Tab-separated table of C-alpha atoms in Angstrom:
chain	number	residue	atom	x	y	z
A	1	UNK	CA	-0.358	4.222	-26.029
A	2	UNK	CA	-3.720	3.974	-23.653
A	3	UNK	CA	-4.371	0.957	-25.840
A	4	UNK	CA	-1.122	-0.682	-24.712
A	5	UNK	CA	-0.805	0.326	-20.622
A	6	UNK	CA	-4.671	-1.145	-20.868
A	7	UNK	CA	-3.342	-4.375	-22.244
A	8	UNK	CA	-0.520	-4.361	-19.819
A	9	UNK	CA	-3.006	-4.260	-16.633
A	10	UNK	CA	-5.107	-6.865	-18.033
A	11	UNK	CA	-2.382	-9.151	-18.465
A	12	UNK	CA	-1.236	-7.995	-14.573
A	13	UNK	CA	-4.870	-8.725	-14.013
A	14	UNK	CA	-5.192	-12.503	-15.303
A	15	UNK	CA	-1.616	-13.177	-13.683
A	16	UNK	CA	-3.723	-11.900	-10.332
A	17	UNK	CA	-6.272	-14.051	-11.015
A	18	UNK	CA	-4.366	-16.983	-11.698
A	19	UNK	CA	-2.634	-16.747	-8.348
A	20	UNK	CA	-6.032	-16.361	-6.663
A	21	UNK	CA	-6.988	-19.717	-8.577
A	22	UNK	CA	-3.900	-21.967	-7.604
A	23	UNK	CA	-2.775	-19.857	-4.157
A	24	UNK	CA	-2.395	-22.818	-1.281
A	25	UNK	CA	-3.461	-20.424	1.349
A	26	UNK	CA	-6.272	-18.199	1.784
A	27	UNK	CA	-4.117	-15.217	2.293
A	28	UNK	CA	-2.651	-15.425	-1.273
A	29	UNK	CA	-5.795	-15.538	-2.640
A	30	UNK	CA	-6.775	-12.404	-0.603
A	31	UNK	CA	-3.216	-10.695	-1.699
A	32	UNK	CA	-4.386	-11.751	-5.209
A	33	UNK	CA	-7.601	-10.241	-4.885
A	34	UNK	CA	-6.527	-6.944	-3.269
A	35	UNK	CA	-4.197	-6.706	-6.266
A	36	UNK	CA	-6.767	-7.114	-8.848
A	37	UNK	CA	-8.768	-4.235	-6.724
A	38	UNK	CA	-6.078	-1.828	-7.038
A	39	UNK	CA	-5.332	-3.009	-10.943
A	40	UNK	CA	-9.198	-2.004	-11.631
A	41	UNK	CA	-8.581	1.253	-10.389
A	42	UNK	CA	-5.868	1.812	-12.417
A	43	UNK	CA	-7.603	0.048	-15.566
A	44	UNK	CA	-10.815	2.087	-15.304
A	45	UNK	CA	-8.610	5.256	-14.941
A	46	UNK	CA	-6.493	4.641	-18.080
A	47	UNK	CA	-10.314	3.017	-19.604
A	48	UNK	CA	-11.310	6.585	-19.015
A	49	UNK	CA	-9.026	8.209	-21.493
A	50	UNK	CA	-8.862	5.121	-23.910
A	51	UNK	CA	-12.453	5.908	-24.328
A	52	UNK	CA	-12.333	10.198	-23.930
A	53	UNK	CA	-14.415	9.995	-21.199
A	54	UNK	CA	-11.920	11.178	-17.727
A	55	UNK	CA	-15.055	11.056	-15.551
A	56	UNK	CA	-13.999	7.461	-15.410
A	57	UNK	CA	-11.849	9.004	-12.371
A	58	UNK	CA	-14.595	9.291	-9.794
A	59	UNK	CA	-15.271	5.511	-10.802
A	60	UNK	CA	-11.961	5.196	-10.130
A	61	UNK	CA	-11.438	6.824	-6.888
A	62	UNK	CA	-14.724	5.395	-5.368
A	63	UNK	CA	-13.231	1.829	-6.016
A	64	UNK	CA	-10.096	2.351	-4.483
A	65	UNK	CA	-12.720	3.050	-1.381
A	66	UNK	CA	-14.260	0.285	-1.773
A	67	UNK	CA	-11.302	-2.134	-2.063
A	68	UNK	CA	-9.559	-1.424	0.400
A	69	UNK	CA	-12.369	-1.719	2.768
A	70	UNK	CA	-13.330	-5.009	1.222
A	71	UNK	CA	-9.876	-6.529	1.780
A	72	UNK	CA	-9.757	-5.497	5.185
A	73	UNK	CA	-13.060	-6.766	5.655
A	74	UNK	CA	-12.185	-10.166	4.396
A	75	UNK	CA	-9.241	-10.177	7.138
A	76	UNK	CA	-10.751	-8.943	9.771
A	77	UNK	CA	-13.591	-11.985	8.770
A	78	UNK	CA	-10.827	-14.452	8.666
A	79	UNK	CA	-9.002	-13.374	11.775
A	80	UNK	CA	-12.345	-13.449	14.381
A	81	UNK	CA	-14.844	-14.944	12.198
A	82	UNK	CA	-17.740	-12.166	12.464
A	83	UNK	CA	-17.692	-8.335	11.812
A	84	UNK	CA	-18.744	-6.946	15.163
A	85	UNK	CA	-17.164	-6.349	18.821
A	86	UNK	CA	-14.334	-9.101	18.309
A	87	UNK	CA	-12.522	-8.335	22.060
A	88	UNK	CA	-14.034	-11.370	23.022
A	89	UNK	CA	-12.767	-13.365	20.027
A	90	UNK	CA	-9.310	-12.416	20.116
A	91	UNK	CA	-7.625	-15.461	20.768
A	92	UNK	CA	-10.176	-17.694	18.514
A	93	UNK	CA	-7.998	-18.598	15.846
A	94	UNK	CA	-4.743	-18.178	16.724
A	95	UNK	CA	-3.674	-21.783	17.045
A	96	UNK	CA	-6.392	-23.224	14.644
A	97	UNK	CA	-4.526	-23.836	11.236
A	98	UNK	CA	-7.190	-25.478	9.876
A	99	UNK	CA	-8.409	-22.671	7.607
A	100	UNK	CA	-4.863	-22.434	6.090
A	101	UNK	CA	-5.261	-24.809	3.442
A	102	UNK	CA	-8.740	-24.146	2.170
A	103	UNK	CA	-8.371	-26.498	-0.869
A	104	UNK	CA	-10.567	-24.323	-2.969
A	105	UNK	CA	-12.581	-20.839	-2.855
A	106	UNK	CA	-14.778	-20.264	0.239
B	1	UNK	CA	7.173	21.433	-25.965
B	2	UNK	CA	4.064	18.997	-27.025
B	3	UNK	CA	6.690	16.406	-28.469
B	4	UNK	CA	8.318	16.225	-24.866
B	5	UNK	CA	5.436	16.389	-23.152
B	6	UNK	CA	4.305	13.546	-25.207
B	7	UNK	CA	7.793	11.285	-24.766
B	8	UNK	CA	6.946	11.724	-21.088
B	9	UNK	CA	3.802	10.780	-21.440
B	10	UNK	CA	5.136	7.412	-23.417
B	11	UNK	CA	7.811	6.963	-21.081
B	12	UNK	CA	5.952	6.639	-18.015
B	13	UNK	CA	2.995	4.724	-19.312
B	14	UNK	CA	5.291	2.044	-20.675
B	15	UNK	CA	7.780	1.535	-17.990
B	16	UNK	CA	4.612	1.648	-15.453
B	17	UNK	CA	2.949	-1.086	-17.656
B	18	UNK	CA	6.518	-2.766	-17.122
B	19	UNK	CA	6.649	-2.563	-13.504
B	20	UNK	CA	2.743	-3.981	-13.429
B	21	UNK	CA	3.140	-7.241	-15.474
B	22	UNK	CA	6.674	-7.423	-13.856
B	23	UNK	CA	4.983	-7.140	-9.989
B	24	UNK	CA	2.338	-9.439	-11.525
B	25	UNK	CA	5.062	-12.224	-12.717
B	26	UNK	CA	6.060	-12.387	-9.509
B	27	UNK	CA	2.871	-12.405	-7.644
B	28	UNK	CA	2.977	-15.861	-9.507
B	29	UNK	CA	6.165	-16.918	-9.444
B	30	UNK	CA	7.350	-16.241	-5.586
B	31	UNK	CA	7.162	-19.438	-3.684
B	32	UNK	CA	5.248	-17.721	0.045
B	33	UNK	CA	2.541	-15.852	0.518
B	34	UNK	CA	5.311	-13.403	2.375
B	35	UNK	CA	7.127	-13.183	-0.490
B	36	UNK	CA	4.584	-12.648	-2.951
B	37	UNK	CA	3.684	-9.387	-1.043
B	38	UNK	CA	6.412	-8.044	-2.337
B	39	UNK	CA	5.275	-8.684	-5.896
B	40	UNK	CA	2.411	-6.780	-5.347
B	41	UNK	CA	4.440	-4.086	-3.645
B	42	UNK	CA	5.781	-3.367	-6.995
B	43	UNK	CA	2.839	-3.039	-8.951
B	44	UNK	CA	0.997	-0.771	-6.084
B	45	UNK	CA	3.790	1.896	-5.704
B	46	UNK	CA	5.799	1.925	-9.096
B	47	UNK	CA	3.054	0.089	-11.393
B	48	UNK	CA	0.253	2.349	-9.924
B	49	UNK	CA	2.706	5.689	-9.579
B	50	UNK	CA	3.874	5.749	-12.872
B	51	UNK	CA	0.783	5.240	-14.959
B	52	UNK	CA	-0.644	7.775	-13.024
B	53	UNK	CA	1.995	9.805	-13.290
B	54	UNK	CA	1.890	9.544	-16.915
B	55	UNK	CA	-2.122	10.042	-17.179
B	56	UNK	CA	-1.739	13.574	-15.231
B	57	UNK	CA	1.393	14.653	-17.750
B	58	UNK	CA	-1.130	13.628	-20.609
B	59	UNK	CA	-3.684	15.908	-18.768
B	60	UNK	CA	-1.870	19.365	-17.944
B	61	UNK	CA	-2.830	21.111	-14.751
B	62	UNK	CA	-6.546	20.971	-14.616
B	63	UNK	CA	-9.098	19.495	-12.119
B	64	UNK	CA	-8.985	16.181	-13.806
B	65	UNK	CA	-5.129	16.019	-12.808
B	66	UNK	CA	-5.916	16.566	-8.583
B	67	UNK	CA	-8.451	13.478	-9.168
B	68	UNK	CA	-5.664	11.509	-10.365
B	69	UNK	CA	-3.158	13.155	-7.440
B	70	UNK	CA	-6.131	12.067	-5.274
B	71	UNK	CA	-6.184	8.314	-6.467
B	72	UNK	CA	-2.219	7.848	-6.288
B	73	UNK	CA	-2.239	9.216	-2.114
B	74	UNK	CA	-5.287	7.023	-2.038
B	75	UNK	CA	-3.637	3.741	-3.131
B	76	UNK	CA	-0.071	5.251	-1.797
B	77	UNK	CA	-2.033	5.508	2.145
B	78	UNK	CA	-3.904	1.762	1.472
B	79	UNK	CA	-1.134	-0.643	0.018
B	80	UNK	CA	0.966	-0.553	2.796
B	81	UNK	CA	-1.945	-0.946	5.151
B	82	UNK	CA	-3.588	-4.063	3.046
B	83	UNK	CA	0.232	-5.429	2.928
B	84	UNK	CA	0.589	-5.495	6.355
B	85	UNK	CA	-2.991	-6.730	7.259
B	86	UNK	CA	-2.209	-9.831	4.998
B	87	UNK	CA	0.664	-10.242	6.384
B	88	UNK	CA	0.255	-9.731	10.012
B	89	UNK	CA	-2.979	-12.183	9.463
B	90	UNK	CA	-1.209	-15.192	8.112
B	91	UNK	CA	1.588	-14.704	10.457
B	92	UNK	CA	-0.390	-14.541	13.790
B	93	UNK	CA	-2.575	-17.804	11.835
B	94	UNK	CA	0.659	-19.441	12.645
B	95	UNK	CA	1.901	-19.884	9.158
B	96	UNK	CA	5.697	-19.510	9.132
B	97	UNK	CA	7.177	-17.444	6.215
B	98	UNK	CA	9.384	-20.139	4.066
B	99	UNK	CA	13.174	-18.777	5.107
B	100	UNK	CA	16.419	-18.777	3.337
B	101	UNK	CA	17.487	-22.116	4.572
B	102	UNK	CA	14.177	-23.705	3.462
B	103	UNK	CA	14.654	-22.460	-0.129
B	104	UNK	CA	17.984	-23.881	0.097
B	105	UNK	CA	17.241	-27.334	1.462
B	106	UNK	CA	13.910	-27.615	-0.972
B	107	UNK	CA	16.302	-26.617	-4.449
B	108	UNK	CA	18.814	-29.293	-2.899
B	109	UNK	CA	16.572	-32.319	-3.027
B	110	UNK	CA	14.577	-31.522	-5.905
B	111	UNK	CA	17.476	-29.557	-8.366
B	112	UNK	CA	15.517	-26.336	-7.909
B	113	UNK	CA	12.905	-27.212	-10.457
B	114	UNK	CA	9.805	-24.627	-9.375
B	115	UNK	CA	7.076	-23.595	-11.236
C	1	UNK	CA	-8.513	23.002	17.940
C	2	UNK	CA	-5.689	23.488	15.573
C	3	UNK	CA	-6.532	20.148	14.500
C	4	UNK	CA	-10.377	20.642	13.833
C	5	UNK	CA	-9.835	23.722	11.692
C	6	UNK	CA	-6.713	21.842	9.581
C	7	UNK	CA	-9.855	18.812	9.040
C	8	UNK	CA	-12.336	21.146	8.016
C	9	UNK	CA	-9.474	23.206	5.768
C	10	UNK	CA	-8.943	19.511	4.285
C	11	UNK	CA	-12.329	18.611	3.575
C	12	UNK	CA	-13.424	21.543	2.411
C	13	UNK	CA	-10.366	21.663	-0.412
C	14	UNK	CA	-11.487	17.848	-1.308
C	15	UNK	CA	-14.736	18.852	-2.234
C	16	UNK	CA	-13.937	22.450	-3.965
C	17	UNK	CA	-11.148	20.154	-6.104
C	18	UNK	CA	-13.508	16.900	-6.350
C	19	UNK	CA	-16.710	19.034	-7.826
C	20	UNK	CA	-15.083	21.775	-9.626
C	21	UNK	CA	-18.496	23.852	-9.244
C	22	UNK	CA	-18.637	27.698	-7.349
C	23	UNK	CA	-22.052	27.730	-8.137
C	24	UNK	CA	-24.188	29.077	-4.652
C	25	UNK	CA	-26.152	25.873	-3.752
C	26	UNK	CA	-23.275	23.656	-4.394
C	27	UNK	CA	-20.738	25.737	-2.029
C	28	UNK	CA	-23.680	25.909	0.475
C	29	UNK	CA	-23.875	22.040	0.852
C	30	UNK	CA	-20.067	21.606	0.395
C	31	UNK	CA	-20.191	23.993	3.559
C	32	UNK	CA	-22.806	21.819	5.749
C	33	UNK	CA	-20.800	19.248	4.716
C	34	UNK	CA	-17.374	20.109	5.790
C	35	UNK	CA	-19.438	21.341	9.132
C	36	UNK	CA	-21.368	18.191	9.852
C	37	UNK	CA	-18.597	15.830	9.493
C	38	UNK	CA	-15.882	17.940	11.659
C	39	UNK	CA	-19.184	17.833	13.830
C	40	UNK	CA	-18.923	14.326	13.704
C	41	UNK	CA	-15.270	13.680	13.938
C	42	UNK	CA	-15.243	16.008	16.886
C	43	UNK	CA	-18.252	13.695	18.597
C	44	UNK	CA	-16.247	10.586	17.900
C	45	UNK	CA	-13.136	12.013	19.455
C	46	UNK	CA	-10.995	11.026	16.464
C	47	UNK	CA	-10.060	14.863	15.348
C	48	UNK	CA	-6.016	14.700	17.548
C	49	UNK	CA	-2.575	15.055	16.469
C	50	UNK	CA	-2.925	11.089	14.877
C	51	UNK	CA	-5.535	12.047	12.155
C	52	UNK	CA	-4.250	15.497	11.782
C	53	UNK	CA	-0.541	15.633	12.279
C	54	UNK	CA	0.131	19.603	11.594
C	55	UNK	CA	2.764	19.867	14.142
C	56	UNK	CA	4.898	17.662	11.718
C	57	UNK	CA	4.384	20.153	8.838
C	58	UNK	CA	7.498	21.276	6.758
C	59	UNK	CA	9.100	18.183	8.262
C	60	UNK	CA	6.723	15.710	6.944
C	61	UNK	CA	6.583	17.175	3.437
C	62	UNK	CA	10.301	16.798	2.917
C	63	UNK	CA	10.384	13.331	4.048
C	64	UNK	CA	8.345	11.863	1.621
C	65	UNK	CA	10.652	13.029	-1.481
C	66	UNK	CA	13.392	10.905	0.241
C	67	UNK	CA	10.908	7.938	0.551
C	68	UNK	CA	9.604	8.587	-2.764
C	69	UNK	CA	13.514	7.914	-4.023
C	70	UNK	CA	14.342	4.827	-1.848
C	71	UNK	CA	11.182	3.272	-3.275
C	72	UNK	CA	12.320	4.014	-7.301
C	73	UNK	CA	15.831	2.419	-5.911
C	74	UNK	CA	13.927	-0.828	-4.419
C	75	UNK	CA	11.837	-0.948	-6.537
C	76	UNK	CA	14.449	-1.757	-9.521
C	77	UNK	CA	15.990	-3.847	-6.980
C	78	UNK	CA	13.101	-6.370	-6.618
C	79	UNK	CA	12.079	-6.297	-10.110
C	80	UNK	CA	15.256	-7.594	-10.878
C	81	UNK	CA	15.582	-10.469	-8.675
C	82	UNK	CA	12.203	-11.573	-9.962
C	83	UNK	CA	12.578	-11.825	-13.942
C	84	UNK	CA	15.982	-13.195	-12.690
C	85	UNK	CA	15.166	-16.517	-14.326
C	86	UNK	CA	17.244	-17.986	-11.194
C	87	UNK	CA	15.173	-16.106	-8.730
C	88	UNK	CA	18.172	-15.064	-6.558
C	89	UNK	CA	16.103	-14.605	-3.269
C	90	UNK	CA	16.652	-14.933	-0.104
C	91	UNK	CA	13.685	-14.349	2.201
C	92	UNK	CA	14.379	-13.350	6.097
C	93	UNK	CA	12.534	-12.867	8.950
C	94	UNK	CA	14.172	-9.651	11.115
C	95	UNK	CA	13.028	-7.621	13.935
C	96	UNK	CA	14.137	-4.038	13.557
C	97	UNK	CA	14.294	-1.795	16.220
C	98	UNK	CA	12.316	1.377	16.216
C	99	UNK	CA	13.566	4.308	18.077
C	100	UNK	CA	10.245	6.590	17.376
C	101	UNK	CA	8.609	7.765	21.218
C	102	UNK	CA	5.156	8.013	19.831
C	103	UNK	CA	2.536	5.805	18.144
C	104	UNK	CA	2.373	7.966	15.078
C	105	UNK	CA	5.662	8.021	14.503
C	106	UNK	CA	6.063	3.733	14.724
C	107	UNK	CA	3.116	3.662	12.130
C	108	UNK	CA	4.768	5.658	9.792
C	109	UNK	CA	8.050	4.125	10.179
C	110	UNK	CA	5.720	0.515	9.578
C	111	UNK	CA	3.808	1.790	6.921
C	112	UNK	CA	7.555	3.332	4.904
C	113	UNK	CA	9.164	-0.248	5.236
C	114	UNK	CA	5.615	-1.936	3.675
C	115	UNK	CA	5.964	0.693	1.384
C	116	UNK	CA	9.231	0.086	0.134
C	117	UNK	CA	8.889	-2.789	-1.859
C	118	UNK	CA	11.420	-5.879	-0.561
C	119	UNK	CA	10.384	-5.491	2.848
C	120	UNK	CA	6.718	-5.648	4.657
C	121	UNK	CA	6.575	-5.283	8.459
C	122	UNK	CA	4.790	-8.340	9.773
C	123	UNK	CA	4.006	-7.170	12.927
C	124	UNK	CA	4.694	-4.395	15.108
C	125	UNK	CA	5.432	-4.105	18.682
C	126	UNK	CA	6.938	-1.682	21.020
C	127	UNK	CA	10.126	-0.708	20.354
C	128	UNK	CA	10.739	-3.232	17.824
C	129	UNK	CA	9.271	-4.358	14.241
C	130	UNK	CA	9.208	-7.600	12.721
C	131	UNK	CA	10.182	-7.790	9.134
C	132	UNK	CA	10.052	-10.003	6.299
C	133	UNK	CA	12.472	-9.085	3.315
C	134	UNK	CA	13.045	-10.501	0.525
C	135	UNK	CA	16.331	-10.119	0.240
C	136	UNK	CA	18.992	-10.167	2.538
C	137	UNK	CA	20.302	-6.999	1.470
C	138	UNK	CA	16.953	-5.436	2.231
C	139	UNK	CA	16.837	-6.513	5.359
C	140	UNK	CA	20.638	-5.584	6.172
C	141	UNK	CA	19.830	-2.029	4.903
C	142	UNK	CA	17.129	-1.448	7.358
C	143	UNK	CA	19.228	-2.873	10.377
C	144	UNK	CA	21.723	0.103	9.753
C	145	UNK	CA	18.919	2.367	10.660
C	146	UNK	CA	18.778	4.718	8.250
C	147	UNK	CA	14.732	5.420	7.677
C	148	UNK	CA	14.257	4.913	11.946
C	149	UNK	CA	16.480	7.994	11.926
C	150	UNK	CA	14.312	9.689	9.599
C	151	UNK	CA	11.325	8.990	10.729
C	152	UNK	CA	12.266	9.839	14.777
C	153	UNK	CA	13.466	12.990	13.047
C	154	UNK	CA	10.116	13.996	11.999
C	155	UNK	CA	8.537	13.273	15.100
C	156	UNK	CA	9.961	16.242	16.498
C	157	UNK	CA	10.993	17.354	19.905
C	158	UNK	CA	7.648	15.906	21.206
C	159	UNK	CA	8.253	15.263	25.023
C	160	UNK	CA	5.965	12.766	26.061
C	161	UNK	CA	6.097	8.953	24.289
C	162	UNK	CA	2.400	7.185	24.122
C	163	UNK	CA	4.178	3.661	22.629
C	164	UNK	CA	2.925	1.087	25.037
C	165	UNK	CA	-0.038	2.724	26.631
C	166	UNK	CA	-2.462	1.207	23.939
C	167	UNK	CA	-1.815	-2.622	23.583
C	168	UNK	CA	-2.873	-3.777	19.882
């Protein structure tokens, strides 16, 4: 039954992945990757008991960490274009639209 | 007792698998970036929930089962906040969510064949 | 104070439940943990009723079961317009008002309609949140007010409202 819920998340993985390919915007492909973040969690959690190893879990938990910082990173990069004090960048991008359609993977 | 426990077990996994590829299909198949947050809704609070759920009725209470409670209020506390970043990003990037109206006026001219 | 001793009471059940170990040593450094981070916390001036929100308490724990239910009803919702092979959607754009008095309380009340699935808050402002639902039922079951209700009801009889104060 592991054996099947692990094939189930990969396939909810590639379908992730395929968005992130063919997603017009940038923000689907960053919805797409987020997605794929939290689908590892959950596939190295169920990989823990496929395998009869549950210490996969603090894998598992530390990634779900790491993801979600990484995703907000990634915004927070889009929005003001640099990771520091941004008050000064606030109103950068607002009315550029150039980085909506990327046209391929930056 | 072990046979129920077991049925549980089953149940959840499956129907949480379900949920998954079904959030997944329509990650893909929604035509806005707005919309497909909703896709990925699914997978992060029923997908996500109910294998969980299932993993820590396969595991009985031990210490194994609060890292699992632990992962589930993890992801429960970050989806929303990584939906709404998304979304509050495009929107304030000035792309405009595709409305009702627009669905209907794109299915009109090209007989609502989407991919 | 309250809400230093309910972080350190936190922290310190994370790592008895994360390790799993009584041994001496390992208490010891689960101890100068817990103490340097409240430490911490306290120097960074994040440790208030936001992070630690104990004068919610039996309140907050029975709203979540009620969440936890309108999220297994959306959730069958959405997953059936999608394998709907005629995808019967019908996306809108709706600003709901929120009747919550602090800052806390609107962030909750954003964070239960992203967590619902069928609905994400775009963006939230005072008094009011902008949401994008899927469906229009969604969006005409939030307009009724139901979870604002909810939510202001957890808040409390908390006199003072902070919504406005910090822009952003």
């Amino acid at each position: 039954m592991f054996t099947a819920t692990t094939i189930a998340i990969l396939l909810t993985m590639s379908l992730a992945i395929a968005r992130m390919c063919i997603g017009p915007t940038i923000y689907d492909r960053v919805l797409a990757v987020n997605m794929f973040g939290t689908k590892t969690v959950l596939l190295i959690a169920v990989l823990g008991y496929l395998i009869g190893r549950p210490d996969f879990l603090d894998i598992a938990l530390v990634y779900a960490l790491i993801n979600f910082i990484g995703t907000i990173a990634v915004l927070k990069f889009l929005r003001y274009g640099g990771f520091g004090d941004t008050h000064e960048m606030d109103t950068q991008d607002v009315d550029d639209k150039s980085n909506l359609s990327d046209g391929g993977p930056q | 007792m072990e046979v129920a426990n077991s049925i549980i077990v089953w149940a959840s996994l499956l129907t949480g698998s379900l949920f998954a590829v079904i959030g997944g299909i329509g990650v893909l198949r929604l035509p806005d970036v707005y919309t497909r947050l909703h896709g990925a809704g699914i997978t992060d609070t029923m997908g996500a929930g109910l294998i969980l759920f299932g993993l820590a009725v396969h595991e009985g209470f031990t210490l194994i089962t609060v890292k699992l409670v632990l992962i589930f209020i993890f992801l429960i506390i970050t989806s929303p906040a990584s939906s709404n970043a998304v979304a509050n990003a495009a929107h304030s990037s000035g792309l405009r969510p595709m409305l009702d109206s627009d669905l209907k006026n794109k299915a009109s001219s090209n007989s609502g064949a989407r991919s | 104070m309250i809400h230093a001793a309910s972080l350190a009471l936190a922290l310190a059940a994370v790592w008895l439940l994360l390790s799993g170990h009584t041994d001496f040593l390992l208490l010891g450094l689960g101890a100068a943990s817990v103490f340097g981070v409240v430490l911490i916390a306290l120097r960074m001036d994040v440790v208030d009723h936001e992070g630690q929100p104990v004068h919610m308490g039996l309140r907050l724990i029975a709203y979540y079961p009620w969440l936890g239910w309108e999220i297994i009803k959306a959730n069958w919702d959405v997953a059936r317009q999608i394998i709907d092979p005629k995808l019967p959607i019908s996306p809108t754009l709706t600003s709901i008002k929120s009747t919550q008095r602090t800052e806390l309380g609107q962030v909750m009340f954003a964070n239960s309609i992203t967590l619902t699935p069928g609905t994400v808050s775009v963006r939230v402002l005072p008094g009011e949140i902008l949401v994008h639902a899927l469906s229009k039922n969604g969006a005409d079951d939030l307009v009724t007010g139901r979870m604002d209700r909810r939510v202001s009801a957890i808040e409390g009889p908390e006199p003072d409202s902070d919504i406005g104060k910090e822009p952003g």
